[in-house]
Short mmCIF file of C-alpha atoms in Angstrom, two decimals:
data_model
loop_
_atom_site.label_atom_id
_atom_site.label_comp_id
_atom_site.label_asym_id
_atom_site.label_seq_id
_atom_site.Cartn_x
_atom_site.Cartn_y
_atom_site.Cartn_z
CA UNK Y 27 -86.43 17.12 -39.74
CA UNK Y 28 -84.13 18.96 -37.74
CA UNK Y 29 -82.89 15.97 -35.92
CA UNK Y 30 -82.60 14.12 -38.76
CA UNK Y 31 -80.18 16.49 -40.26
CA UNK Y 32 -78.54 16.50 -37.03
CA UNK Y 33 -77.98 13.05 -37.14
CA UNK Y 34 -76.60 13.28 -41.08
CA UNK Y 35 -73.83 15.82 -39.98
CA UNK Y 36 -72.84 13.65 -37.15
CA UNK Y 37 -72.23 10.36 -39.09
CA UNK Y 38 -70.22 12.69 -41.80
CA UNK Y 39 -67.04 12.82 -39.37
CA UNK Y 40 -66.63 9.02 -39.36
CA UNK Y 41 -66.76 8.38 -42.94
CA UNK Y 42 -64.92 11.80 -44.13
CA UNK Y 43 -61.46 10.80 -45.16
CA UNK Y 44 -60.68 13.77 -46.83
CA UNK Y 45 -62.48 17.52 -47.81
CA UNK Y 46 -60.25 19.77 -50.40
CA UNK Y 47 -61.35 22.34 -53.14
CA UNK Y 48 -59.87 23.51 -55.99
CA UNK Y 49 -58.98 27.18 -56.51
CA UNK Y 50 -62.44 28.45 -56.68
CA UNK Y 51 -64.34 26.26 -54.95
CA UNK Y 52 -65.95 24.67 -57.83
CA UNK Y 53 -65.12 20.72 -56.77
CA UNK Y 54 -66.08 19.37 -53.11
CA UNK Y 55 -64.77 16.10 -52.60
CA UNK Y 56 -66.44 14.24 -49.46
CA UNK Y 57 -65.22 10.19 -48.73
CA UNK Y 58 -62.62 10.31 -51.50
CA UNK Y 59 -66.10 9.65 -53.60
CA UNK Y 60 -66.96 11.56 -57.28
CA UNK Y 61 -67.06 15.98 -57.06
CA UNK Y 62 -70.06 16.97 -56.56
CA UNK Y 63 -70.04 20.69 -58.23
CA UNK Y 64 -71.76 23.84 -56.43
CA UNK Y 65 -70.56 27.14 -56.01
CA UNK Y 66 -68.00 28.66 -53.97
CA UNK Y 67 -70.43 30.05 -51.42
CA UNK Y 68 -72.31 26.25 -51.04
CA UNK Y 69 -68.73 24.60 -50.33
CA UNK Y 70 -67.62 27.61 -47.85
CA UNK Y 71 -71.12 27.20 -45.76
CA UNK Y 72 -70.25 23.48 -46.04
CA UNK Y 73 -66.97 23.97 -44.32
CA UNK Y 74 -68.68 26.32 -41.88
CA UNK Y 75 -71.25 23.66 -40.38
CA UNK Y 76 -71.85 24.13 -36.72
CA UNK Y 77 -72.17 20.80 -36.32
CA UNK Y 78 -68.52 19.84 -36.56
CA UNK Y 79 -66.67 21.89 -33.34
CA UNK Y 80 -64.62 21.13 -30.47
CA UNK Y 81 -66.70 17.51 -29.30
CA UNK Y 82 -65.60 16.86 -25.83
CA UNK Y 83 -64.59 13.47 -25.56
CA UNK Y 84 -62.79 11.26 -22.39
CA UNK Y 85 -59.51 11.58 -24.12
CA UNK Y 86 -59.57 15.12 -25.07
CA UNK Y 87 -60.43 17.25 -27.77
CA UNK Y 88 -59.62 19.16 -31.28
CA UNK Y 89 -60.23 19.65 -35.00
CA UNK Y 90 -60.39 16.90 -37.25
CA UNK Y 91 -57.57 13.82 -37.59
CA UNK Y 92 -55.53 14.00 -34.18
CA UNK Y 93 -55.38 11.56 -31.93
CA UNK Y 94 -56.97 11.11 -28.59
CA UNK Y 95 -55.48 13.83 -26.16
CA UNK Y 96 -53.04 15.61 -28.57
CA UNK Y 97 -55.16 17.84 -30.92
CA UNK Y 98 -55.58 21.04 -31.10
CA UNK Y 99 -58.44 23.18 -30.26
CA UNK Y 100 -61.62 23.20 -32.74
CA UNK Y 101 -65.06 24.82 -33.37
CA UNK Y 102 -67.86 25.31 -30.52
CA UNK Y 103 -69.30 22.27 -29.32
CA UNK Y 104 -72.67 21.55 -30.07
CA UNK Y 105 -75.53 23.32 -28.40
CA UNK Y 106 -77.79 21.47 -26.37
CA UNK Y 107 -81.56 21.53 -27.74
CA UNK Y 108 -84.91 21.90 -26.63
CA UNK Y 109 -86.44 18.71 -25.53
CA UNK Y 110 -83.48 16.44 -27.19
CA UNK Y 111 -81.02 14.46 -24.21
CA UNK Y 112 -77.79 15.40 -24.75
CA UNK Y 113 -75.22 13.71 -27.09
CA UNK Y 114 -73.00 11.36 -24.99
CA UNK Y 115 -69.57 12.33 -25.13
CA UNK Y 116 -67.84 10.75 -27.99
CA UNK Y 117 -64.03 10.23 -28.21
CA UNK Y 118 -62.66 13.04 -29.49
CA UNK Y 119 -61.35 14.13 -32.60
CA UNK Y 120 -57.77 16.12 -33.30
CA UNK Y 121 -56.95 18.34 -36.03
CA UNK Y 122 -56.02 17.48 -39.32
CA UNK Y 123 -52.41 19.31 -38.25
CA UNK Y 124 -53.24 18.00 -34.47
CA UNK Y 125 -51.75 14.68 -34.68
CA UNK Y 126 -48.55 15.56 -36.45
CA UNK Y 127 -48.21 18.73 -34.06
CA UNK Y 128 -48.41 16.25 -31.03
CA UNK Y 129 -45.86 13.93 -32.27
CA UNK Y 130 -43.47 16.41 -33.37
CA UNK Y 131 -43.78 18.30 -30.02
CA UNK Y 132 -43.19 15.24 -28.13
CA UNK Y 133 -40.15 14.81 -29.98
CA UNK Y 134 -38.58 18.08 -29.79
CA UNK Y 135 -39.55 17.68 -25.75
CA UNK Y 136 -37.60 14.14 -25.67
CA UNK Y 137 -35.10 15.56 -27.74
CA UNK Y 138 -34.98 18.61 -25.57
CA UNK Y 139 -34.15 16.32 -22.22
CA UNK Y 140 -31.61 14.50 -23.81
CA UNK Y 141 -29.19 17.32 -24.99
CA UNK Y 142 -29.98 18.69 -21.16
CA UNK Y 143 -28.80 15.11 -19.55
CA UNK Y 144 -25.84 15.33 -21.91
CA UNK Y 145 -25.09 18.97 -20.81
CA UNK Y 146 -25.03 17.52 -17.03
CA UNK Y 147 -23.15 14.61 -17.30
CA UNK Y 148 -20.62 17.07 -19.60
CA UNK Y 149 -20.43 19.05 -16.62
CA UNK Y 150 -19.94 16.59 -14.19
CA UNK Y 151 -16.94 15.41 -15.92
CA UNK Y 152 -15.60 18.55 -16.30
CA UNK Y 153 -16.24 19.00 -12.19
CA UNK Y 154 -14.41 15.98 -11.83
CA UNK Y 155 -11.65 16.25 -13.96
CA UNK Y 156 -10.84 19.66 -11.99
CA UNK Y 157 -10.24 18.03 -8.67
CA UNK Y 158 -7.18 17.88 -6.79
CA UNK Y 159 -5.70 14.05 -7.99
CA UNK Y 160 -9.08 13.11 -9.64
CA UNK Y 161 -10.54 12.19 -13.00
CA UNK Y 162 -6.89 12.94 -14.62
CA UNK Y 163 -3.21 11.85 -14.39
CA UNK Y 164 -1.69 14.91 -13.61
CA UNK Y 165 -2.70 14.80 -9.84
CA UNK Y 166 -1.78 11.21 -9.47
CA UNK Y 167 1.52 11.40 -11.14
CA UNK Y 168 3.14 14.16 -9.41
CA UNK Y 169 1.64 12.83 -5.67
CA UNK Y 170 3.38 9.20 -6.92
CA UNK Y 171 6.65 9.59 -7.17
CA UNK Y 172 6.79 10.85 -3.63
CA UNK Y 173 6.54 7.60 -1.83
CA UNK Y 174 8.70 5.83 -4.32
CA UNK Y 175 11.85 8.17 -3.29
CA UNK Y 176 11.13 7.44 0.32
CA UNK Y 177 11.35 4.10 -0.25
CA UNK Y 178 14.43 4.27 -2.42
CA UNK Y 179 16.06 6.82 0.33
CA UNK Y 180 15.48 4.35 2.67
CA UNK Y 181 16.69 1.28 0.78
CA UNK Y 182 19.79 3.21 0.29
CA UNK Y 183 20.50 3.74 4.33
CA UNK Y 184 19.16 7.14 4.20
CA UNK Y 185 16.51 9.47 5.48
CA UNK Y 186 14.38 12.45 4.77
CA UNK Y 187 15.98 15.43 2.67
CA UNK Y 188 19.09 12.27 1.51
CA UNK Y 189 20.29 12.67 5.50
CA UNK Y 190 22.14 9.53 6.22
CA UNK Y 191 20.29 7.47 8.95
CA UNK Y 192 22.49 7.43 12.38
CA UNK Y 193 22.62 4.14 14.45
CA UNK Y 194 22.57 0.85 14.16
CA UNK Y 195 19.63 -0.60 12.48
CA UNK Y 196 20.66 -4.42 11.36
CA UNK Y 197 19.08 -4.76 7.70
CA UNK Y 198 18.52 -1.25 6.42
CA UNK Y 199 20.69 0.66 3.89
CA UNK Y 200 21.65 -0.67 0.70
CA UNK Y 201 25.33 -2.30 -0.39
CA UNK Y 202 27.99 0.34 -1.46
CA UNK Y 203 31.04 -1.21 -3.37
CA UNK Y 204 32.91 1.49 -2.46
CA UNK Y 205 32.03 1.84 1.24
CA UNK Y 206 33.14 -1.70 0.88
CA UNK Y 207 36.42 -1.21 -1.01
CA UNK Y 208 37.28 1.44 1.72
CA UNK Y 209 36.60 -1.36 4.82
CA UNK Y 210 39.11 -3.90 2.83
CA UNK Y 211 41.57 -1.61 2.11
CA UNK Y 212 41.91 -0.54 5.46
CA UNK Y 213 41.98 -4.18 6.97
CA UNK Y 214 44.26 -5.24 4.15
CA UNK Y 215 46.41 -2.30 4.81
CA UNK Y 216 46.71 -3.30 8.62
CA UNK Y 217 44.87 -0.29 10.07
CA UNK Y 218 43.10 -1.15 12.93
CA UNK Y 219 42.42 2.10 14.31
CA UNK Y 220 40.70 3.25 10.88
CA UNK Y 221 39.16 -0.09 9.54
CA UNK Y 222 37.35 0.16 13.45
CA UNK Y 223 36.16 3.63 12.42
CA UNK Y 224 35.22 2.68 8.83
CA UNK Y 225 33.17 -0.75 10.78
CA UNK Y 226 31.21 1.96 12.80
CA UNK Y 227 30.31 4.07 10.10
CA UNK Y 228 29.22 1.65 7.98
CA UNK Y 229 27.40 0.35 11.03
CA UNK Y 230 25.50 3.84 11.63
CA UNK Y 231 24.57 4.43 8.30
CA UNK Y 232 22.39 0.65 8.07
CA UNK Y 233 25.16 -0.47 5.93
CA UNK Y 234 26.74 -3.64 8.57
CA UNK Y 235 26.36 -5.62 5.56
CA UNK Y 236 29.09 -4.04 3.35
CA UNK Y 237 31.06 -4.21 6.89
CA UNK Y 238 30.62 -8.44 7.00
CA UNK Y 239 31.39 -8.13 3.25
CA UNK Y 240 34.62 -6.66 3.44
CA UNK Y 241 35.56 -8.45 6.84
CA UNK Y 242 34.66 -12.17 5.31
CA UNK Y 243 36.25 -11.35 2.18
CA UNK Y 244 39.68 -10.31 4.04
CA UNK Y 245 38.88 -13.90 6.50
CA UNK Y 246 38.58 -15.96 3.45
CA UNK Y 247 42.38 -14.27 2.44
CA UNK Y 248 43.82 -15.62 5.68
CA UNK Y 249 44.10 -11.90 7.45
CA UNK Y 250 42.57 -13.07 10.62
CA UNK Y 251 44.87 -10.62 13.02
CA UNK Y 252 43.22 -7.87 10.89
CA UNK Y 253 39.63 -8.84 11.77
CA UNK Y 254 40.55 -9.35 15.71
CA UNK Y 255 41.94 -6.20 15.97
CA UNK Y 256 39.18 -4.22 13.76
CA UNK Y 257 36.66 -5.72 15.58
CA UNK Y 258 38.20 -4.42 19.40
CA UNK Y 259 38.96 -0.90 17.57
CA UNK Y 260 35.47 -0.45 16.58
CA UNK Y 261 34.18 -2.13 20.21
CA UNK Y 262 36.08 0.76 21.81
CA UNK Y 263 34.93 3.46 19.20
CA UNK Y 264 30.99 2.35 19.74
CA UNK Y 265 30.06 -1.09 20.98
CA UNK Y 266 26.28 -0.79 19.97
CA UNK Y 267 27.37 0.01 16.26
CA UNK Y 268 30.50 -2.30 16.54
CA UNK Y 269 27.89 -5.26 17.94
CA UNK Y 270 25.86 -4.60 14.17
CA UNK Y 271 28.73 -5.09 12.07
CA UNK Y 272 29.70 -8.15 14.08
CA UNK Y 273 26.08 -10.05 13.83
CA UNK Y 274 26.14 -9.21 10.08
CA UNK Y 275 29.04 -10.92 9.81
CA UNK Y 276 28.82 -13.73 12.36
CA UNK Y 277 25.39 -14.59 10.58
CA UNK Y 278 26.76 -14.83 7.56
CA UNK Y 279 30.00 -16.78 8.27
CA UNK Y 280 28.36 -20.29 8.25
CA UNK Y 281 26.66 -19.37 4.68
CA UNK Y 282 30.00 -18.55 2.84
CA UNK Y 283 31.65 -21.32 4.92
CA UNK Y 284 34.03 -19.44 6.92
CA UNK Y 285 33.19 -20.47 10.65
CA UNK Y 286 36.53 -21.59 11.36
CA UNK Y 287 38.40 -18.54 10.26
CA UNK Y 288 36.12 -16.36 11.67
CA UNK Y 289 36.02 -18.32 14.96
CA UNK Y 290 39.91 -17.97 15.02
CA UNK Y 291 39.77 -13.93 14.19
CA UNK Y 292 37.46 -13.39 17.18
CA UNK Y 293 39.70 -15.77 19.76
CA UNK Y 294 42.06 -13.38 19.17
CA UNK Y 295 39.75 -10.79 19.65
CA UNK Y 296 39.23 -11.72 22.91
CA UNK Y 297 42.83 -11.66 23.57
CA UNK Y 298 44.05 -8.94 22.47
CA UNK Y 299 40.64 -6.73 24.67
CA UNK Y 300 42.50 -8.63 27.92
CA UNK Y 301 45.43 -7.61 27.39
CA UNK Y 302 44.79 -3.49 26.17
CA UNK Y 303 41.96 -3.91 29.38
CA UNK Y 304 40.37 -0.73 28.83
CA UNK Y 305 38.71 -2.38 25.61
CA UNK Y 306 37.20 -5.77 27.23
CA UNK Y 307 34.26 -4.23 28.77
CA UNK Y 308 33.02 -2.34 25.40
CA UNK Y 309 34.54 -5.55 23.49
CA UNK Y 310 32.38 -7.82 25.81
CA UNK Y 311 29.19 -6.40 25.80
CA UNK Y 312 29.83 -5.73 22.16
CA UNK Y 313 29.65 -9.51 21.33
CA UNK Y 314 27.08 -9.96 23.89
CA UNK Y 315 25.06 -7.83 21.20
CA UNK Y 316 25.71 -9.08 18.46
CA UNK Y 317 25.15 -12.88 19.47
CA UNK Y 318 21.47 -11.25 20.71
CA UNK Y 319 21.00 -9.52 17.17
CA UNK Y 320 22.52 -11.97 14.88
CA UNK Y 321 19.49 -14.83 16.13
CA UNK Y 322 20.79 -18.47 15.98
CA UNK Y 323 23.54 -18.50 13.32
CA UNK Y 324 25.21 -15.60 15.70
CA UNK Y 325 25.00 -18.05 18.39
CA UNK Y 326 26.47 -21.41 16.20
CA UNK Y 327 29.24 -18.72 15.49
CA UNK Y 328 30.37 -16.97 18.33
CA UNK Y 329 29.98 -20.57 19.90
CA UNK Y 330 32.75 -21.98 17.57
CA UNK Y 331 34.52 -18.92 18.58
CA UNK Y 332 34.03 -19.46 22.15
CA UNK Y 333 35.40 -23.22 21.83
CA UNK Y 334 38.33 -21.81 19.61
CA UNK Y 335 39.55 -19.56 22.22
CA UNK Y 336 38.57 -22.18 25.13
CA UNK Y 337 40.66 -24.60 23.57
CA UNK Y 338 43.44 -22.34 23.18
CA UNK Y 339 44.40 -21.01 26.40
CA UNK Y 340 46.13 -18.54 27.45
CA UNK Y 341 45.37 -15.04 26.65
CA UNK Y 342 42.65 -16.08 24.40
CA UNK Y 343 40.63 -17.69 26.72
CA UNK Y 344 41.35 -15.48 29.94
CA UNK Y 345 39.72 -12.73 27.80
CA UNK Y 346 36.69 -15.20 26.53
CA UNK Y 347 36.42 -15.70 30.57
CA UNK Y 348 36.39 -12.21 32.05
CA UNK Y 349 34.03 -11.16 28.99
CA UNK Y 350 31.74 -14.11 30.49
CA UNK Y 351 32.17 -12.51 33.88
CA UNK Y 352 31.11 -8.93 32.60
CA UNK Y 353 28.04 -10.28 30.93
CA UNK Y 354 27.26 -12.41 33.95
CA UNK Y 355 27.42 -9.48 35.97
CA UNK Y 356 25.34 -7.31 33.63
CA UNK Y 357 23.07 -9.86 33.82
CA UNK Y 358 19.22 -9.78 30.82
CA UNK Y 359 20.20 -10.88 27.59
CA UNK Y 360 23.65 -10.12 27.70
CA UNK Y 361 24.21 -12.96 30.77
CA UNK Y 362 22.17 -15.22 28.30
CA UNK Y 363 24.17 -14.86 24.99
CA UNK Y 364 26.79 -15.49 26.63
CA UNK Y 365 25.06 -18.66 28.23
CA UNK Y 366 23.43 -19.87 24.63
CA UNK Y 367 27.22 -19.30 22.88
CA UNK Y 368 28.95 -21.24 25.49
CA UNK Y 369 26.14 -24.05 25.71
CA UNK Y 370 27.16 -24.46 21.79
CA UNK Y 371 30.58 -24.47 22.40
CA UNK Y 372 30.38 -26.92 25.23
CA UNK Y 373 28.70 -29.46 22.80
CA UNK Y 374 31.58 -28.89 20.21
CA UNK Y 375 34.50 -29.11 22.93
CA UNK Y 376 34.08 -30.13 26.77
CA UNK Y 377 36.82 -27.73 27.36
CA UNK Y 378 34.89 -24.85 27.25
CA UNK Y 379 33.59 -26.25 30.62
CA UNK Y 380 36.83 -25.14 32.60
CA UNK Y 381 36.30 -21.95 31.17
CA UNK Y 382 33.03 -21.66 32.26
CA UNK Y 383 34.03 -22.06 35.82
CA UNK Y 384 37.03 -19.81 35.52
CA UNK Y 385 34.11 -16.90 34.33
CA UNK Y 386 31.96 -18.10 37.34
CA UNK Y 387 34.68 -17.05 40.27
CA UNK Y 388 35.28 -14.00 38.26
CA UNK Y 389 31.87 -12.98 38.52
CA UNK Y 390 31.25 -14.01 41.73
CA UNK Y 391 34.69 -11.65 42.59
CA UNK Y 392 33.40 -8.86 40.67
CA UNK Y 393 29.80 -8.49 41.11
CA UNK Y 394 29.65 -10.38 44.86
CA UNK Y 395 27.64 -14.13 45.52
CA UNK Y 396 24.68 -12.63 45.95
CA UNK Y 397 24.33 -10.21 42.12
CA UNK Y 398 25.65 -13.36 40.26
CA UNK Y 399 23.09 -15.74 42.17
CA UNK Y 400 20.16 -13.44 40.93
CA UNK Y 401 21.41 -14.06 37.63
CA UNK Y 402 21.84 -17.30 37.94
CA UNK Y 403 17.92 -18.36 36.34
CA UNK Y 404 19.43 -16.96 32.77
CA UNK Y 405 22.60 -19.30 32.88
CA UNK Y 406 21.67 -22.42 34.77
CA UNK Y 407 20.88 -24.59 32.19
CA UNK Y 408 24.74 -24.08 31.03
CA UNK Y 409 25.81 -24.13 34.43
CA UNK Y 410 24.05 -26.89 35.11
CA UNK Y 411 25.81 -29.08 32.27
CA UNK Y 412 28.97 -28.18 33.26
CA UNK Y 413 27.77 -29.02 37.15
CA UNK Y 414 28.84 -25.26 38.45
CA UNK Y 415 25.47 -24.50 39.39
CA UNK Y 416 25.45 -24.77 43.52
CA UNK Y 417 27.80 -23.03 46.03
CA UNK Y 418 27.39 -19.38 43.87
CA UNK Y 419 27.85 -17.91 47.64
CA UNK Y 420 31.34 -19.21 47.72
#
């Protein structure tokens, strides 16, 4: 009988759907079926089975209506009895309040993780944003502008702190119209001595181009005593700095179509060095420069030049010939501008050839048989066309 009753109370659970009693306990509802009536005390002992407790079950455990493994915790299990095998272990049952508990913790948990992973990332923004440079503008625009003036001091010919940038460096600074204006004004005015200085300044401070601006513009006028005797003054005030100014402008003679002028200006160059002789060795190595610097269109224009003055005689081309004699001697790349110009101007006029030989017994005077003869590998193609290469002992 007992089991029996047992059995009764355990099937209840699986059809109860819901249990609720009015004020004073006068209705019992069971299954959602018809009241059954009985007094207060009947519907309390109801309530109070033993049979309905904390089941253990594989998924967990609790009152009535939670899921499996979230309700809460219930009555006393079920005592074993005397001479009965125990109940197997039936899934168990959650609260009525189990299942929403569960839920709503889990919530509050996954809501609780994502305000923390907002706080961090929040923070890690906020870590980043207060680095030197990083994660805002300010850093980057105040370390920018730094290597935009450098660039701009140095497109402008001058160096750190706005220091202008001494010696000659062929292609740096940029043009100055009034650096310019100052060059023409001098050359126009006749002023050798101060358009020379005005050359070498220009020359120091990377601006040679505003120096072959002013010089062609005063060439294309006709002036082309002005130009000679610039172009000695500044040899004799600094030949490295007077050579810059000169390949700026021999290289860009042939583009504004002023070879001829300009090979007439420096003829007279060379003259006018022979004939003041302290100025042809600093005027001779000071074209031997600039032909080097200047690349080929140096070389098609000092080798007009070198024809010009060939062609001319006299004082013009004794000068073109002891300035071949220097660079001879000096022998390296000086002894082979010379060669490349003269090869050029030997092609234009055949002239040049006498010349030639006239600068071969000066060297051999000056720097003996045996100094020329070890430069003799640098100009023997030139030599050779002109047929003065044997008997350099002489």
């Amino acid at each position: 009988m007992l089991i029996t009753k047992i059995l009764m109370l355990l099937a209840i659970p699986s059809s109860l759907q819901g249990i609720s009693a009015d004020d004073d306990g006068a209705k019992l509802r069971l299954g959602g079926g018809p009241a059954t009536r009985g007094s207060a005390a009947a519907s309390r002992r109801l309530l109070q089975l033993p049979g309905f407790g904390n089941i253990p079950g594989a998924f967990g455990s609790g009152s009535f209506g939670g899921s499996a493994g979230s309700g809460g915790g219930g009555f006393p299990g079920i005592p074993p009895l005397p001479g009965v095998p125990p109940f197997p272990p039936l899934p168990g049952f959650g609260g009525i309040t189990g299942g929403t508990a569960g839920a709503q913790q889990q919530q509050q948990q996954q809501q609780g993780r994502q305000q923390q992973q907002g706080q961090q990332q929040q923070q890690q923004q906020r870590q980043a944003s207060s680095y030197p440079g990083g994660g805002g503008s300010g850093g980057d625009q105040q370390q920018q502008p730094q290597p935009q003036q450098q660039e701009q001091q140095r497109s402008e010919g001058r160096g750190e702190g706005g220091s202008e940038i001494v010696g000659p460096t062929v292609g740096r600074g940029g043009a100055n119209p009034d650096r310019k204006e100052r060059i023409r004004s001098s050359l126009d005015a006749g002023d050798s001595q101060e358009a020379g200085r005005e050359l070498v300044e220009a020359a120091r401070g990377g601006g040679q181009q505003d120096s072959a601006d002013a010089l062609l513009q005063v060439l294309g006028g006709g002036n082309t005593d002005a130009v000679a005797a610039a172009s000695v003054s500044a040899a004799q005030i600094d030949s490295s700095a007077a050579a810059t100014a000169l390949a700026a402008a021999a290289a860009t003679a042939s583009q504004r179509n002023l070879l001829q002028p300009w090979a007439s200006a420096q003829a007279s160059a060379f003259a006018r060095a022979v004939t003041q002789g302290s100025a042809l060795n600093p005027f001779a190595t000071a074209v031997g420069q600039a032909i080097e610097r200047g690349g080929q269109s140096a070389v098609q224009a000092y080798g007009y030049a070198f024809a010009a003055a060939a062609a001319s005689g006299g004082d013009s081309e004794s000068g073109l010939a002891e300035a071949t004699a220097v660079a001879f001697c000096q022998g390296g790349g000086l002894a082979v501008a010379y060669a490349q110009a003269f090869s050029f101007a030997i092609s234009l006029d055949r002239r040049g050839c006498v010349t030639l030989s006239t600068a071969r017994a000066r060297a051999i005077a000056i720097c003996g048989g045996g100094a020329f003869t070890a430069q003799a590998e640098a100009t023997s193609f030139v030599l050779r066309t002109c047929g003065l290469l044997g008997g350099l002992n002489g």
